[in-house]
Amino acid sequence: MLRKLIKYEFRATARVMLPLYLVTIVLALLTRGASLWLELATADMTMGESILGFLAGLVAVAFVLALLATFIVAVVLAVFRFRKNLLTDEGYVMFTLPVSPHSLVCSKLIVSTVWFLGAVVIDVVALVSLVADVAMFQEMGRMFREVFDNLTAYYLGNGVLFLVELVILFLVGCAYTCLSFYTPLAIGHSFAQHKMLLSVAFFFAIEVVVQIISGIALIAGLPALDNLFFWANTNLSPAGAIHGFMWGCIGYTAVFTVVLYCLTIRMLHRHLNLE
């Protein structure tokens, strides 16, 4: 059933995200084309160059807004879908399905994470398209070959492990981002009145608690940072220190994610006060 929920969620959200991705790529190409057009403009076409410069500026602004929109819209859509699908009239239908709240929440987390990842890929491709040419790709290929040839097993292993850690941190961070909105919405909608107002209040309350705990954890960890190169006095290598830091960030974020997830599931089990 989880697969069907994911499929349904993709269908509902793809109508927004895929056109946005396409618009971002098109604007990137238009921005590149406008810049090349300006370079080819002749010196005696002053008025023409001014108009082209104005149009190129508009396209560039639209492109920057599109880059930001890929992430902002992904977050807004994740929040909107959670509220509309589970906390309004649709919730009556969703909670009659033979699925657990875990499946309902996980389907939305998985789909939202995919769109966040898609936003990263699209933005990188769009930015690269602004400066890409054949010579650049040839140079990049040569550089990657040289780096690969000079890599030892030690650096290769640490590089792969670092990428794995980065991916895990990204996935956990995506889940935390979604749940930081899901949880206050679920709590706020457990009340009979002023649901959205209470949801906003609980959002800020949760953020304050998270910041307080983060501050306490930072203060508690300050003694270990007295020496910036603290691993020089231990048997811990620089690579080991980086891996330790990455896993610390993963574990720290995962703890908050699990707490928010459990709170969200708990509130959904109560079936809330649906609108």
Coordinates of N, CA, C and O in Angstrom, one line a residue, residues 144-272:
F144 N 39.6 15.2 -13.8 CA 39.1 14.0 -13.1 C 40.0 12.8 -13.3 O 40.3 12.0 -12.4
R145 N 40.6 12.7 -14.5 CA 41.5 11.6 -14.8 C 42.7 11.7 -14.0 O 43.2 10.7 -13.4
E146 N 43.3 12.9 -13.9 CA 44.5 13.2 -13.1 C 44.2 12.9 -11.6 O 45.0 12.3 -10.9
V147 N 43.1 13.4 -11.1 CA 42.8 13.1 -9.7 C 42.6 11.6 -9.4 O 43.1 11.1 -8.4
F148 N 41.9 10.9 -10.3 CA 41.7 9.5 -10.1 C 43.0 8.7 -10.2 O 43.3 7.8 -9.4
D149 N 43.9 9.2 -11.1 CA 45.2 8.5 -11.2 C 46.1 8.7 -9.9 O 46.9 7.8 -9.6
N150 N 45.9 9.8 -9.3 CA 46.7 10.1 -8.1 C 46.1 9.7 -6.8 O 46.7 9.8 -5.7
L151 N 44.9 9.2 -6.9 CA 44.2 8.8 -5.7 C 44.8 7.5 -5.1 O 45.1 6.5 -5.9
T152 N 45.1 7.4 -3.9 CA 45.5 6.2 -3.2 C 44.2 5.5 -2.6 O 43.1 6.1 -2.6
A153 N 44.4 4.3 -2.2 CA 43.2 3.6 -1.6 C 42.7 4.4 -0.4 O 41.5 4.4 -0.1
Y154 N 43.6 5.0 0.4 CA 43.2 5.7 1.6 C 42.3 6.9 1.2 O 41.3 7.0 1.8
Y155 N 42.8 7.7 0.3 CA 42.0 8.9 0.0 C 40.7 8.5 -0.8 O 39.6 9.2 -0.6
L156 N 40.8 7.5 -1.6 CA 39.6 7.0 -2.3 C 38.5 6.5 -1.4 O 37.3 6.9 -1.5
G157 N 38.9 5.7 -0.4 CA 38.0 5.2 0.6 C 37.4 6.3 1.4 O 36.1 6.3 1.6
N158 N 38.2 7.2 1.9 CA 37.7 8.3 2.6 C 36.8 9.2 1.8 O 35.8 9.8 2.3
G159 N 37.1 9.4 0.5 CA 36.2 10.3 -0.3 C 34.9 9.6 -0.5 O 33.9 10.3 -0.5
V160 N 34.8 8.3 -0.8 CA 33.6 7.6 -1.0 C 32.7 7.7 0.3 O 31.5 7.9 0.3
L161 N 33.4 7.4 1.5 CA 32.7 7.5 2.7 C 32.2 8.9 3.0 O 31.0 9.0 3.5
F162 N 32.9 9.9 2.7 CA 32.4 11.3 2.9 C 31.2 11.5 2.1 O 30.2 12.2 2.5
L163 N 31.2 11.1 0.8 CA 30.0 11.3 -0.1 C 28.8 10.5 0.5 O 27.7 11.0 0.5
V164 N 29.0 9.3 1.0 CA 27.9 8.6 1.6 C 27.4 9.3 2.8 O 26.2 9.4 3.0
E165 N 28.3 9.8 3.7 CA 27.9 10.6 4.8 C 27.1 11.8 4.4 O 26.1 12.2 5.1
L166 N 27.5 12.5 3.4 CA 26.9 13.7 2.9 C 25.4 13.4 2.4 O 24.5 14.1 2.7
V167 N 25.3 12.3 1.7 CA 24.0 11.8 1.2 C 23.1 11.5 2.4 O 21.9 11.9 2.4
I168 N 23.6 10.8 3.4 CA 22.8 10.5 4.5 C 22.3 11.7 5.3 O 21.2 11.9 5.7
L169 N 23.3 12.7 5.4 CA 22.9 13.9 6.1 C 21.9 14.7 5.3 O 21.0 15.3 5.9
F170 N 22.0 14.7 4.0 CA 21.0 15.3 3.2 C 19.6 14.7 3.4 O 18.6 15.4 3.5
L171 N 19.5 13.4 3.4 CA 18.3 12.7 3.5 C 17.6 13.0 4.9 O 16.4 13.2 5.0
V172 N 18.5 12.9 5.9 CA 18.0 13.1 7.3 C 17.5 14.6 7.4 O 16.5 14.9 8.0
G173 N 18.3 15.5 6.8 CA 17.9 16.9 6.8 C 16.6 17.2 6.1 O 15.8 18.0 6.6
C174 N 16.4 16.5 5.0 CA 15.1 16.7 4.3 C 13.9 16.2 5.2 O 12.9 16.8 5.2
A175 N 14.1 15.0 5.8 CA 13.1 14.5 6.7 C 12.8 15.5 7.8 O 11.6 15.7 8.2
Y176 N 13.9 16.0 8.4 CA 13.7 17.0 9.5 C 13.0 18.2 9.1 O 12.1 18.7 9.8
T177 N 13.3 18.7 7.9 CA 12.7 19.9 7.4 C 11.2 19.7 7.2 O 10.4 20.6 7.6
C178 N 10.8 18.6 6.6 CA 9.4 18.3 6.5 C 8.7 18.2 7.8 O 7.6 18.7 8.1
L179 N 9.3 17.4 8.7 CA 8.7 17.1 10.0 C 8.6 18.4 10.9 O 7.7 18.5 11.8
S180 N 9.5 19.3 10.7 CA 9.5 20.5 11.5 C 8.2 21.3 11.2 O 7.8 22.2 11.9
F181 N 7.6 21.0 10.0 CA 6.3 21.6 9.7 C 5.1 20.7 10.0 O 4.0 21.1 10.4
Y182 N 5.3 19.4 9.7 CA 4.3 18.4 9.9 C 3.8 18.3 11.4 O 2.6 18.3 11.7
T183 N 4.8 18.3 12.3 CA 4.5 18.2 13.7 C 3.7 19.3 14.3 O 2.6 19.0 14.9
P184 N 4.1 20.6 14.1 CA 3.2 21.6 14.6 C 1.8 21.6 14.0 O 0.8 22.0 14.6
L185 N 1.7 21.3 12.7 CA 0.4 21.2 12.1 C -0.4 20.1 12.7 O -1.6 20.3 13.0
A186 N 0.2 19.0 13.0 CA -0.6 17.9 13.6 C -1.0 18.2 15.0 O -2.2 17.9 15.4
I187 N -0.2 18.9 15.7 CA -0.5 19.3 17.1 C -1.6 20.4 17.1 O -2.6 20.3 17.8
G188 N -1.4 21.4 16.2 CA -2.4 22.5 16.1 C -3.8 22.0 15.7 O -4.8 22.5 16.2
H189 N -3.8 21.0 14.8 CA -5.1 20.5 14.4 C -5.7 19.5 15.3 O -6.8 18.9 15.0
S190 N -5.1 19.3 16.5 CA -5.7 18.4 17.5 C -6.7 19.2 18.4 O -7.5 18.7 19.2
F191 N -6.7 20.6 18.2 CA -7.6 21.4 18.9 C -8.9 21.7 18.1 O -8.8 21.6 16.8
A192 N -9.9 22.1 18.7 CA -11.2 22.3 18.0 C -11.2 23.6 17.3 O -11.9 23.7 16.3
Q193 N -10.5 24.6 17.8 CA -10.6 25.9 17.2 C -9.2 26.5 17.0 O -8.2 26.0 17.6
H194 N -9.1 27.5 16.1 CA -7.9 28.2 15.9 C -6.7 27.3 15.5 O -5.6 27.4 16.0
K195 N -7.0 26.3 14.6 CA -6.0 25.3 14.3 C -4.8 25.9 13.7 O -3.7 25.5 14.1
M196 N -4.9 26.7 12.6 CA -3.7 27.3 12.0 C -2.9 28.2 12.9 O -1.7 28.2 12.9
L197 N -3.6 29.0 13.7 CA -3.0 29.9 14.6 C -2.1 29.1 15.6 O -1.0 29.4 15.9
L198 N -2.7 28.1 16.2 CA -2.0 27.2 17.1 C -0.9 26.5 16.4 O 0.2 26.3 17.0
S199 N -1.1 26.1 15.2 CA 0.0 25.4 14.4 C 1.2 26.3 14.3 O 2.4 25.9 14.5
V200 N 1.0 27.6 14.0 CA 2.1 28.5 13.9 C 2.8 28.7 15.2 O 4.0 28.8 15.3
A201 N 2.0 28.8 16.3 CA 2.5 29.0 17.6 C 3.4 27.8 18.0 O 4.5 27.9 18.6
F202 N 2.9 26.6 17.7 CA 3.7 25.4 18.0 C 4.9 25.3 17.2 O 5.9 24.7 17.6
F203 N 4.9 25.8 15.9 CA 6.1 25.8 15.1 C 7.2 26.6 15.7 O 8.3 26.1 15.9
F204 N 6.9 27.8 16.2 CA 7.9 28.6 16.8 C 8.3 28.1 18.2 O 9.5 28.2 18.5
A205 N 7.4 27.5 18.9 CA 7.7 26.9 20.2 C 8.7 25.7 20.0 O 9.7 25.6 20.7
I206 N 8.5 24.9 19.0 CA 9.4 23.8 18.7 C 10.7 24.3 18.3 O 11.8 23.7 18.7
E207 N 10.7 25.3 17.5 CA 12.0 25.8 17.0 C 12.8 26.4 18.2 O 14.0 26.3 18.2
V208 N 12.1 27.1 19.1 CA 12.8 27.6 20.3 C 13.4 26.5 21.1 O 14.6 26.6 21.6
V209 N 12.6 25.4 21.3 CA 13.2 24.3 22.1 C 14.4 23.7 21.4 O 15.4 23.4 22.1
V210 N 14.3 23.5 20.1 CA 15.4 23.0 19.3 C 16.7 23.9 19.5 O 17.8 23.4 19.7
Q211 N 16.5 25.2 19.4 CA 17.6 26.1 19.5 C 18.2 26.1 20.9 O 19.4 26.2 21.0
I212 N 17.4 26.0 21.9 CA 17.9 25.9 23.3 C 18.7 24.6 23.5 O 19.8 24.7 24.0
I213 N 18.2 23.5 23.0 CA 18.9 22.3 23.1 C 20.2 22.3 22.3 O 21.3 21.9 22.8
S214 N 20.2 22.9 21.1 CA 21.4 23.1 20.3 C 22.4 23.9 21.0 O 23.6 23.6 21.0
G215 N 22.0 25.0 21.7 CA 22.9 25.9 22.4 C 23.5 25.2 23.5 O 24.7 25.3 23.8
I216 N 22.7 24.4 24.3 CA 23.3 23.7 25.4 C 24.3 22.6 24.9 O 25.4 22.5 25.5
A217 N 24.0 22.0 23.8 CA 24.9 21.0 23.3 C 26.2 21.6 22.8 O 27.3 21.1 23.0
L218 N 26.1 22.8 22.2 CA 27.3 23.5 21.8 C 28.2 24.0 22.9 O 29.4 23.8 22.9
I219 N 27.5 24.5 24.0 CA 28.3 24.9 25.2 C 29.0 23.7 25.8 O 30.1 23.8 26.2
A220 N 28.3 22.6 25.9 CA 28.8 21.4 26.5 C 30.0 20.9 25.6 O 30.9 20.2 26.2
G221 N 30.0 21.1 24.3 CA 31.1 20.6 23.5 C 32.2 21.6 23.3 O 33.3 21.3 22.7
L222 N 32.1 22.8 23.8 CA 33.2 23.8 23.7 C 34.5 23.4 24.3 O 35.6 23.7 23.7
P223 N 34.6 22.7 25.4 CA 35.9 22.3 25.9 C 36.7 21.4 24.9 O 37.9 21.5 24.9
A224 N 36.0 20.7 24.1 CA 36.7 19.8 23.2 C 37.3 20.6 22.0 O 38.1 20.2 21.2
L225 N 36.8 21.9 21.9 CA 37.3 22.8 20.8 C 38.3 23.8 21.3 O 38.6 24.7 20.5
D226 N 38.8 23.7 22.5 CA 39.8 24.6 23.0 C 41.0 24.7 22.0 O 41.6 25.7 21.8
N227 N 41.4 23.5 21.6 CA 42.5 23.4 20.6 C 41.9 23.2 19.2 O 41.3 22.2 19.0
L228 N 42.1 24.1 18.3 CA 41.4 24.0 17.0 C 41.9 22.7 16.3 O 41.1 22.1 15.6
F229 N 43.1 22.3 16.5 CA 43.6 21.1 15.9 C 43.7 20.0 17.0 O 44.8 19.5 17.3
F230 N 42.6 19.8 17.6 CA 42.6 18.9 18.8 C 43.0 17.5 18.4 O 43.5 16.7 19.2
W231 N 42.8 17.1 17.1 CA 43.2 15.7 16.7 C 44.8 15.6 16.7 O 45.3 14.5 16.7
A232 N 45.5 16.7 16.7 CA 47.0 16.6 16.7 C 47.5 16.1 18.0 O 48.6 15.5 18.0
N233 N 46.7 16.2 19.1 CA 47.1 15.7 20.4 C 46.6 14.3 20.6 O 46.7 13.8 21.7
T234 N 45.9 13.7 19.7 CA 45.4 12.4 19.8 C 45.8 11.5 18.7 O 46.6 11.9 17.8
N235 N 45.3 10.3 18.6 CA 45.6 9.4 17.5 C 44.6 9.5 16.4 O 44.6 8.8 15.5
L236 N 43.7 10.5 16.5 CA 42.7 10.7 15.5 C 43.3 11.5 14.3 O 43.8 12.6 14.5
S237 N 43.1 11.0 13.1 CA 43.6 11.7 11.9 C 42.6 12.8 11.5 O 41.5 12.8 11.9
P238 N 43.1 13.7 10.7 CA 42.2 14.7 10.2 C 40.9 14.1 9.5 O 39.8 14.6 9.6
A239 N 41.2 13.1 8.7 CA 40.0 12.4 8.0 C 39.1 11.8 9.0 O 37.9 11.9 8.9
G240 N 39.6 11.2 10.0 CA 38.8 10.6 11.1 C 38.0 11.7 11.8 O 36.8 11.5 12.2
A241 N 38.6 12.9 12.0 CA 37.9 14.0 12.7 C 36.7 14.4 11.8 O 35.7 14.7 12.3
I242 N 37.0 14.5 10.5 CA 35.9 14.9 9.6 C 34.7 13.9 9.6 O 33.6 14.3 9.7
H243 N 35.1 12.6 9.6 CA 34.1 11.6 9.6 C 33.3 11.7 10.9 O 32.1 11.5 11.0
G244 N 34.0 11.9 12.0 CA 33.4 12.0 13.3 C 32.4 13.1 13.4 O 31.3 13.0 13.9
F245 N 32.8 14.3 12.8 CA 32.0 15.5 12.8 C 30.7 15.2 11.9 O 29.6 15.6 12.3
M246 N 30.9 14.5 10.8 CA 29.7 14.2 9.9 C 28.8 13.3 10.6 O 27.5 13.5 10.6
W247 N 29.3 12.2 11.2 CA 28.4 11.3 11.9 C 27.7 12.0 13.1 O 26.6 11.6 13.5
G248 N 28.4 12.9 13.8 CA 27.8 13.6 14.8 C 26.7 14.5 14.4 O 25.6 14.5 15.0
C249 N 26.8 15.2 13.2 CA 25.7 15.9 12.6 C 24.6 15.1 12.2 O 23.4 15.4 12.4
I250 N 24.9 13.9 11.7 CA 23.8 13.0 11.3 C 23.1 12.5 12.5 O 21.8 12.5 12.5
G251 N 23.8 12.1 13.5 CA 23.1 11.6 14.7 C 22.3 12.7 15.4 O 21.2 12.4 15.8
Y252 N 22.9 13.9 15.5 CA 22.2 15.0 16.1 C 20.9 15.3 15.4 O 19.8 15.5 16.0
T253 N 20.9 15.4 14.1 CA 19.7 15.7 13.3 C 18.8 14.6 13.3 O 17.5 14.8 13.4
A254 N 19.3 13.3 13.3 CA 18.4 12.2 13.4 C 17.6 12.1 14.7 O 16.4 11.7 14.7
V255 N 18.2 12.5 15.8 CA 17.5 12.5 17.1 C 16.3 13.4 17.0 O 15.2 13.0 17.4
F256 N 16.5 14.6 16.6 CA 15.3 15.5 16.5 C 14.3 15.0 15.4 O 13.1 15.2 15.6
T257 N 14.8 14.4 14.4 CA 13.9 13.9 13.3 C 13.0 12.8 13.9 O 11.8 12.8 13.7
V258 N 13.6 11.9 14.7 CA 12.8 10.8 15.3 C 11.8 11.3 16.3 O 10.7 10.8 16.3
V259 N 12.2 12.3 17.1 CA 11.3 12.8 18.1 C 10.1 13.5 17.4 O 8.9 13.3 17.7
L260 N 10.4 14.3 16.3 CA 9.3 14.9 15.6 C 8.4 13.9 14.9 O 7.2 14.1 14.9
Y261 N 9.0 12.9 14.3 CA 8.2 11.8 13.7 C 7.3 11.1 14.6 O 6.1 10.9 14.3
C262 N 7.8 10.8 15.8 CA 7.0 10.1 16.8 C 5.8 11.0 17.3 O 4.7 10.5 17.5
L263 N 6.1 12.3 17.5 CA 5.0 13.2 17.9 C 4.0 13.3 16.8 O 2.8 13.3 17.1
T264 N 4.4 13.4 15.5 CA 3.5 13.5 14.4 C 2.6 12.2 14.3 O 1.4 12.3 14.2
I265 N 3.2 11.0 14.4 CA 2.4 9.8 14.4 C 1.5 9.7 15.6 O 0.3 9.3 15.4
R266 N 1.9 10.1 16.7 CA 1.1 10.1 17.9 C -0.2 11.0 17.7 O -1.3 10.6 18.0
M267 N 0.0 12.2 17.2 CA -1.1 13.0 16.9 C -2.1 12.5 15.9 O -3.3 12.6 16.0
L268 N -1.5 11.9 14.8 CA -2.3 11.3 13.8 C -3.1 10.1 14.3 O -4.2 9.8 13.8
H269 N -2.6 9.4 15.2 CA -3.3 8.2 15.8 C -4.6 8.7 16.5 O -5.5 7.9 16.7
R270 N -4.5 9.9 17.0 CA -5.7 10.5 17.7 C -6.8 11.0 16.7 O -7.8 11.4 17.1
H271 N -6.5 10.9 15.4 CA -7.4 11.3 14.3 C -7.7 12.7 14.3 O -8.6 13.2 13.6
L272 N -7.1 13.5 15.2 CA -7.2 15.0 15.2 C -8.6 15.5 15.2 O -9.6 14.8 15.4

